Coordinates of C-alpha atoms in Angstrom, one line a residue:
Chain A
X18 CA -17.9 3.0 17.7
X19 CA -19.4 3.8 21.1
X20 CA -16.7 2.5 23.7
X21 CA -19.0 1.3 25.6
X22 CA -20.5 -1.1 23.6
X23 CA -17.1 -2.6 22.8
X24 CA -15.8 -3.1 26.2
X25 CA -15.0 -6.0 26.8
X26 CA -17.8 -6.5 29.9
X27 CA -20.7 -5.6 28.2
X28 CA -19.4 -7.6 24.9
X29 CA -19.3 -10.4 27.3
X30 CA -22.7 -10.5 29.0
X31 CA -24.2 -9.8 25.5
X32 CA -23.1 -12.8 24.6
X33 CA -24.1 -14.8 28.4
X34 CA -27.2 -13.3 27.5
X35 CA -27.6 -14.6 23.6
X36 CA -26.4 -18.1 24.8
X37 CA -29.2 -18.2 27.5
X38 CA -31.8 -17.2 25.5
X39 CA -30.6 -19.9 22.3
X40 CA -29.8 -23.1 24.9
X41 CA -33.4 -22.2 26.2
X42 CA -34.7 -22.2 23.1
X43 CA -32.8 -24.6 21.4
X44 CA -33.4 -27.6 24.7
X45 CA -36.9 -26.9 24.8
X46 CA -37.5 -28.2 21.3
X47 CA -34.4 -30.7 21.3
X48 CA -36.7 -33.6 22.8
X49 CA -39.9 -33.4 20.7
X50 CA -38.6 -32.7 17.2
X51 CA -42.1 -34.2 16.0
X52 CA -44.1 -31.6 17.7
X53 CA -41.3 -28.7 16.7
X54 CA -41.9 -30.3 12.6
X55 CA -45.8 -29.6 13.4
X56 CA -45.1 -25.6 14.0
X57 CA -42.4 -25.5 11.3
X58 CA -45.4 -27.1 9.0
X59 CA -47.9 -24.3 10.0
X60 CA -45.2 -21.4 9.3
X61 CA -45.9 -22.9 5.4
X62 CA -42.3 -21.5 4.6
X63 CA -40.4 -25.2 4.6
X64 CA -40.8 -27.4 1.6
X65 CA -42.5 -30.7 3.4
X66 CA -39.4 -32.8 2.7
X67 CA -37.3 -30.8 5.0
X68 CA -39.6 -30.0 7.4
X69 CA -38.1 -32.7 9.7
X70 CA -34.8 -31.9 8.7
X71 CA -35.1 -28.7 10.2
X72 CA -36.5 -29.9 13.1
X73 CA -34.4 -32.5 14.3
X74 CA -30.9 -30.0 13.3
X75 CA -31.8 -26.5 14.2
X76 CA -32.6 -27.0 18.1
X77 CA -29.2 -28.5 18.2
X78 CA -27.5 -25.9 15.9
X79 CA -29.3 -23.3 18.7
X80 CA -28.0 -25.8 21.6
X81 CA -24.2 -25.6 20.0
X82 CA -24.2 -21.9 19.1
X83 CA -25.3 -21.7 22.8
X84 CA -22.5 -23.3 24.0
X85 CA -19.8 -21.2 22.4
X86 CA -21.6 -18.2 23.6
X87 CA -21.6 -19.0 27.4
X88 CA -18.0 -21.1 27.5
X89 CA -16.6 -18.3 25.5
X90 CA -15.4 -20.9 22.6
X91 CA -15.4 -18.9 19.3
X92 CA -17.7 -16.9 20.9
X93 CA -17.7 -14.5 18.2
X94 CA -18.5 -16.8 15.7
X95 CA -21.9 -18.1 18.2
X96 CA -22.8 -14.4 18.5
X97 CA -22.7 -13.9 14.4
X98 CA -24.7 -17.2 14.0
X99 CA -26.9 -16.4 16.7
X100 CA -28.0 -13.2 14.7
X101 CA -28.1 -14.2 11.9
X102 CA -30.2 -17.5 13.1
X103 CA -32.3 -14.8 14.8
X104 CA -33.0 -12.4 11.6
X105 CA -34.0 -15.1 9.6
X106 CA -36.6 -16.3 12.7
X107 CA -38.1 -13.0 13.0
X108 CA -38.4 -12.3 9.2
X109 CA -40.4 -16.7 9.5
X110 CA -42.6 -14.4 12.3
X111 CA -43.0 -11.3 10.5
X112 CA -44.4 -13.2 6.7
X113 CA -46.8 -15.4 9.1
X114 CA -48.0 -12.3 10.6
X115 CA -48.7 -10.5 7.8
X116 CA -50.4 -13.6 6.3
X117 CA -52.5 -13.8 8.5
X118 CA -52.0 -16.5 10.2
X119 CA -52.2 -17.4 13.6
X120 CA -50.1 -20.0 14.8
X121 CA -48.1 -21.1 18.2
X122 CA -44.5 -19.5 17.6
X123 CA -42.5 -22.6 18.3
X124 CA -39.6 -20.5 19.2
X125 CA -39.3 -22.3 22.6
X126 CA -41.1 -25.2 22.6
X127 CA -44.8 -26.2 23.1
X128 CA -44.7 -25.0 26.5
X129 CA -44.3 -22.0 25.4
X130 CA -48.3 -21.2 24.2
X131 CA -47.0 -17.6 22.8
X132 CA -48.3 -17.0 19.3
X133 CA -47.2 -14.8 16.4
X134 CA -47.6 -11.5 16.8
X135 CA -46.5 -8.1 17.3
X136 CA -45.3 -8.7 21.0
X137 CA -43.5 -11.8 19.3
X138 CA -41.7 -9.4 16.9
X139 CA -40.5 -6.8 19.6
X140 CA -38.9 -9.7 21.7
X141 CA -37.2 -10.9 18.7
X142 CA -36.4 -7.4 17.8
X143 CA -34.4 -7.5 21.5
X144 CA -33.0 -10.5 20.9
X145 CA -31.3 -9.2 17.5
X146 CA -30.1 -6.2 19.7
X147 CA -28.4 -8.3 22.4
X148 CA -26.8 -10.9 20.3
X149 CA -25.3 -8.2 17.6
X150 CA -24.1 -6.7 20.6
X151 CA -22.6 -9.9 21.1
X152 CA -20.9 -10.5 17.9
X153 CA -19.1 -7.0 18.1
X154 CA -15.3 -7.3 18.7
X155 CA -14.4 -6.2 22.5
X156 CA -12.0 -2.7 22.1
X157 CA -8.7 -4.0 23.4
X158 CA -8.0 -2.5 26.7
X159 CA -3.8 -1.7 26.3
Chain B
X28 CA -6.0 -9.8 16.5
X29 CA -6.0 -8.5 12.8
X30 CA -5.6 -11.8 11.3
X31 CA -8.5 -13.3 12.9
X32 CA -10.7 -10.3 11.0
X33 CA -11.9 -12.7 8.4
X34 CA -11.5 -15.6 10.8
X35 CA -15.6 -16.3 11.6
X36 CA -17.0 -18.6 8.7
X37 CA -15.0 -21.3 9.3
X38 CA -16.4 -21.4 12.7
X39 CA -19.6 -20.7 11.9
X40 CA -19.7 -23.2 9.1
X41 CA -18.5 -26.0 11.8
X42 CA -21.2 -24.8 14.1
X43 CA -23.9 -25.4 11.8
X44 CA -22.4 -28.9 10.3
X45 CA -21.9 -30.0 14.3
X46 CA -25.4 -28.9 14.8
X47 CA -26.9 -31.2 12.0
X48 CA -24.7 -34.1 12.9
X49 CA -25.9 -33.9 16.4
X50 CA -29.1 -33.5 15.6
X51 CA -29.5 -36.7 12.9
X52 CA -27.5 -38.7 15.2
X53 CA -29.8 -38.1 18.2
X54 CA -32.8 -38.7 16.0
X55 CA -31.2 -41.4 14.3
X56 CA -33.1 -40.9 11.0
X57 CA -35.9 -42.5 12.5
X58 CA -38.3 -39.5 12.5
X59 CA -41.9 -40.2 10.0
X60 CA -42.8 -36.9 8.5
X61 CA -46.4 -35.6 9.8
X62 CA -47.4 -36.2 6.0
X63 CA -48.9 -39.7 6.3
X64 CA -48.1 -41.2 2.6
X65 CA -44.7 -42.8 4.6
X66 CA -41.9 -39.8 3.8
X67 CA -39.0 -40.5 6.0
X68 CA -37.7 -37.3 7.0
X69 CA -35.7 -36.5 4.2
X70 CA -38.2 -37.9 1.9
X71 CA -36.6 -40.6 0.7
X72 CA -39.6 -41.8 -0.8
X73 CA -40.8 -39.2 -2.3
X74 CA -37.7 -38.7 -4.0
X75 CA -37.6 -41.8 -5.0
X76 CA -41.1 -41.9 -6.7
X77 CA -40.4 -38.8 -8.6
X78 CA -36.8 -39.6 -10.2
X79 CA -39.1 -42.7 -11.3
X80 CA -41.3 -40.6 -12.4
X81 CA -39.0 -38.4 -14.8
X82 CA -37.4 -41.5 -15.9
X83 CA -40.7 -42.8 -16.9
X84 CA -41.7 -39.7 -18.6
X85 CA -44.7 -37.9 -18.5
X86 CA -47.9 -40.2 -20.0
X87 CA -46.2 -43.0 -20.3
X88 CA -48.3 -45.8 -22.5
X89 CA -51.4 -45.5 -20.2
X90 CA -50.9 -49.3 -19.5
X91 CA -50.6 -49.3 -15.5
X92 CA -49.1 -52.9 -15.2
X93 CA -46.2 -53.0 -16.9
X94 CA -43.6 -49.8 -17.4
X95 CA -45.7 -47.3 -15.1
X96 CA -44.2 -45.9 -11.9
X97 CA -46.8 -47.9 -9.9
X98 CA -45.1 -51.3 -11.1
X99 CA -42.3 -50.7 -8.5
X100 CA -44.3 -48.9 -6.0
X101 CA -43.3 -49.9 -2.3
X102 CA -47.5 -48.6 -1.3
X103 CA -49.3 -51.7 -0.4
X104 CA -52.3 -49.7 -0.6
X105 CA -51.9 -48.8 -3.9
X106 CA -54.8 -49.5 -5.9
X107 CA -54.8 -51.5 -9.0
X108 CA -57.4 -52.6 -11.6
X109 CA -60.2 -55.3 -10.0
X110 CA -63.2 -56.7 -11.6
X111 CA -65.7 -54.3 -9.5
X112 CA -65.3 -51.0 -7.9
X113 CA -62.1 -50.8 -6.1
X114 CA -62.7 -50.1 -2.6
X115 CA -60.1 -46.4 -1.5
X116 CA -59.9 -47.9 2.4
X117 CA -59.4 -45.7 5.2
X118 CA -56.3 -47.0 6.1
X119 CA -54.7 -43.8 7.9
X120 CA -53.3 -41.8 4.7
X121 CA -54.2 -41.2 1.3
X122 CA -53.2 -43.9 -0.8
X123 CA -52.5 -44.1 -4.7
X124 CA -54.7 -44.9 -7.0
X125 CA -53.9 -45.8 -10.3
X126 CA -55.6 -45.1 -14.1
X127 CA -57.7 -47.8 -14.8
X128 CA -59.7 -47.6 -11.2
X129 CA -59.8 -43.7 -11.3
X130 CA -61.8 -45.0 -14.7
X131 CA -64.0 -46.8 -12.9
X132 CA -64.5 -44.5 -10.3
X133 CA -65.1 -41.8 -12.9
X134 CA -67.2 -44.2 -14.6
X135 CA -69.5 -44.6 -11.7
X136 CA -69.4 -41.2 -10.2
X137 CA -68.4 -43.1 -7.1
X138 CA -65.6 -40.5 -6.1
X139 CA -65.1 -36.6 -5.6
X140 CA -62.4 -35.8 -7.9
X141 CA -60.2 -32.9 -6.7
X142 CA -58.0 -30.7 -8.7
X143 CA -55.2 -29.4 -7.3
X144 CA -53.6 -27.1 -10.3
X145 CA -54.1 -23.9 -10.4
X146 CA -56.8 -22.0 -11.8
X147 CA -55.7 -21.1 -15.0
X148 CA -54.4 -24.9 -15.5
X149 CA -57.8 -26.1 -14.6
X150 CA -59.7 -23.9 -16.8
X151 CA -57.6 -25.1 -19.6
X152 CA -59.2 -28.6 -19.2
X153 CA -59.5 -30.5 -16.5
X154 CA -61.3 -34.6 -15.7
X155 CA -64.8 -33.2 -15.9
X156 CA -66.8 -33.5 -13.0
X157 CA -63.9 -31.7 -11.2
X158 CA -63.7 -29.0 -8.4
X159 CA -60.3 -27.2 -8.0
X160 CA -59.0 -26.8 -4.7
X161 CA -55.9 -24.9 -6.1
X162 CA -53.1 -26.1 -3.2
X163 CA -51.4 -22.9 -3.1
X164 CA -54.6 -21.2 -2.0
X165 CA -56.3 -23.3 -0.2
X166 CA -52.9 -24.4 2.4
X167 CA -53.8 -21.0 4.2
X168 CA -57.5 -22.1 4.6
X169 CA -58.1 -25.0 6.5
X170 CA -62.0 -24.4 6.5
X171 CA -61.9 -24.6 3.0
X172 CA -60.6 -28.1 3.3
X173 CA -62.9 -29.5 6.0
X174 CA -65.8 -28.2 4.5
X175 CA -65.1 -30.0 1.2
X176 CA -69.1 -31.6 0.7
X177 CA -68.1 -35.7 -0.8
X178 CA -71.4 -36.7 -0.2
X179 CA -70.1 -39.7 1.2
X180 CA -67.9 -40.8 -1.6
X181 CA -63.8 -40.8 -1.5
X182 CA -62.1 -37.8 -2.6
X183 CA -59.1 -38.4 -5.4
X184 CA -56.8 -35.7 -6.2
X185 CA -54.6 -35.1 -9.1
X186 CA -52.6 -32.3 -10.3
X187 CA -50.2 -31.9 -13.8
X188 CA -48.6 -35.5 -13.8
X189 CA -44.5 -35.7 -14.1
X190 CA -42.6 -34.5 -11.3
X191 CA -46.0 -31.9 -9.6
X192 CA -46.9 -33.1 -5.9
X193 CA -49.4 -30.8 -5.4
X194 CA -51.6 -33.3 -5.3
X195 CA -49.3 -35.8 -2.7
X196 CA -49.4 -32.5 -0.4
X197 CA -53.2 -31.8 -0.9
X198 CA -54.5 -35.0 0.1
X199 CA -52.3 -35.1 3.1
X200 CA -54.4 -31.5 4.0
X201 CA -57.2 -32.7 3.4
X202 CA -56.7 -36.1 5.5
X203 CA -55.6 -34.0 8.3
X204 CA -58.7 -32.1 7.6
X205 CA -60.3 -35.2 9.0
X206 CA -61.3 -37.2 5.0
X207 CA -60.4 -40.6 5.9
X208 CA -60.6 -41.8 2.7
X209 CA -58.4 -40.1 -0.1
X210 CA -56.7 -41.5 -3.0
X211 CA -54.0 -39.9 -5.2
X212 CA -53.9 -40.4 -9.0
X213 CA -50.3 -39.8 -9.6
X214 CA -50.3 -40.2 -12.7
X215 CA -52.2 -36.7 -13.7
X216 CA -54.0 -34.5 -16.3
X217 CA -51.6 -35.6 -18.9
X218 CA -52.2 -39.1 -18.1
X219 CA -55.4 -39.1 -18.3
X220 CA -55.7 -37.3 -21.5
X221 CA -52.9 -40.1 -23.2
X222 CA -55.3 -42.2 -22.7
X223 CA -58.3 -40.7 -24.1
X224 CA -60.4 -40.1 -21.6
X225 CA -63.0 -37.2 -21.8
X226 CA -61.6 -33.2 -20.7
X227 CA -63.6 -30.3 -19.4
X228 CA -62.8 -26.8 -19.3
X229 CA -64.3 -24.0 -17.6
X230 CA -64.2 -22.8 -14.5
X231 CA -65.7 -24.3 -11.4
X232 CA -64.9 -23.4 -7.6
X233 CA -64.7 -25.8 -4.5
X234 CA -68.7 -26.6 -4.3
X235 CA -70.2 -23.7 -5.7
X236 CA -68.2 -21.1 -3.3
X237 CA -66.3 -18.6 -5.2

């Protein structure tokens, strides 16, 4: 392992980073679960009976795995969820792309007007860089 | 720091449960699904109707008053047998609709009956009169769904009876497709067929296209 991807700095703004980008993402859908349910509902990927489900936890799961990212609380553990959280968003983008369809992302909100796409991919692609970075256990410096 | 290596699932499990608390909490299990035949958001009704349905069994004795599914429906709007046409209102959602004023309907030619099986399924036999609007297939097509032609009339949709929903979820499409008036007949193909009622087969497209 590269040293300088384990030390301890970089490990650590990996994960400022990661929490950022998931309590951005996470409060900007945490007040309108309704409209959040709407975009889950055109990704066709959620059986309808849990469409809500999904919408009223996962901003919050994004909110909490946030948290432990940027208080450093079992950071760790926020970094691994974020990725894993983040590979399973990109591979929801990457099916609707290839089907074809062409619907609002959702990933932060409805202010956010971005759609599925390739750009959308590539960010997502970043984000999985930054927050495995993240989850990576700092080289102890004795 | 060596016995912390297998240390992360816990934490991430507790993550994810907090998550979920937090979020039902804040929503306070209020939230109506987007689909407007009433699921709350875990679908306790929809649930509900099909354990009722398994219990009942697929078929049942045809006789809609009595032992059927309908008997202890919650749906106000459900429609039951009346002397003349039954009137499918635009009340905002599809509503049920149950055997004996499908009949009528069918009688009359006073609906668009819609299919919602697949296309194998339908061929096999189907109500005649029938289009298929398979809902796997058609869920990716929202043109397909607004440019259904009713001539005016109601739409009903039906799919393979017992525990399928295909039918629940296509005439919630096609509502939002902007059909005010939609029924479902719940109670299916195999319903239908219990009770003697004349069968198709063949294949047929949604109005002539395909």
């Amino acid at each position: 392992m590269p040293v300088l991807l384990t030390h301890p700095l970089v490990v650590r703004a990996c994960q400022i980073a990661t929490g950022v980008v998931f309590a951005w993402a996470g409060l900007a859908k945490i007040g309108d679960p309704l409209a959040f349910a709407e975009q889950i509902h055109n990704f066709r990927m959620v059986p309808v009976f849990a469409e809500n489900l999904v919408a009223m936890t996962l901003p919050w799961i994004e909110v909490v795995a946030a948290l432990a990212l940027l208080l450093g609380v079992r950071a760790r553990d926020g970094a691994i969820l974020a990725s894993v959280s983040l590979v399973v968003f990109t591979a929801a983008v990457i099916a609707a792309f290839a089907r074809g369809l062409d619907i609002e992302c959702g990933c932060f909100g409805t202010a956010d007007a971005s759609r599925v796409g390739v750009i959308k991919i590539g960010q997502n692609l970043v984000f999985i860089a930054l927050a495995v970075g993240a989850s990576l256990r700092p080289a102890s410096r004795s | 720091m060596s016995d912390r290596h297998s240390g992360s699932l816990p934490g991430i499990l507790a993550m994810l449960i907090a998550g979920v608390l937090l979020g039902l909490s804040y929503n306070a299990i209020g939230l109506r699904s987007r689909h407007p035949w009433g699921l709350d958001w875990i679908g306790r009704d929809k649930l509900a109707e099909l354990a009722g349905m398994e219990a009942v069994g697929v078929g049942g004795n045809g006789d809609p008053g009595s032992s059927s599914l309908y008997s202890g429906s919650d749906d106000p709007f459900a429609i039951g047998p009346t002397a003349q046409l039954p009137e499918i209102p635009a009340v905002g959602r599809p509503v049920r609709i149950e055997l004996s004023a499908l009949e009528q309907y069918f009688e009359a030619d006073a609906a668009l009956i819609i299919d919602a099986r697949d296309r194998f399924e339908f061929e096999e036999g189907h109500i005649p009169g029938a289009i298929n609007l398979p809902y796997d297939e058609v869920i990716t097509d929202p043109v397909v769904l607004e440019s259904v032609d009713t001539g005016g009339r109601p739409i009903v949709t039906y799919c393979g009876g017992g525990t399928c929903d295909v039918s629940l979820s296509l005439a919630g499409e096609l509502f939002y497709a902007g059909h005010e008036r939609v029924a479902v007949y719940v109670g299916g193909f195999p319903e239908w067929v219990e009770a003697g009622n004349p069968v198709e087969n063949g294949p047929k497209g949604p109005g002539g296209e395909s």
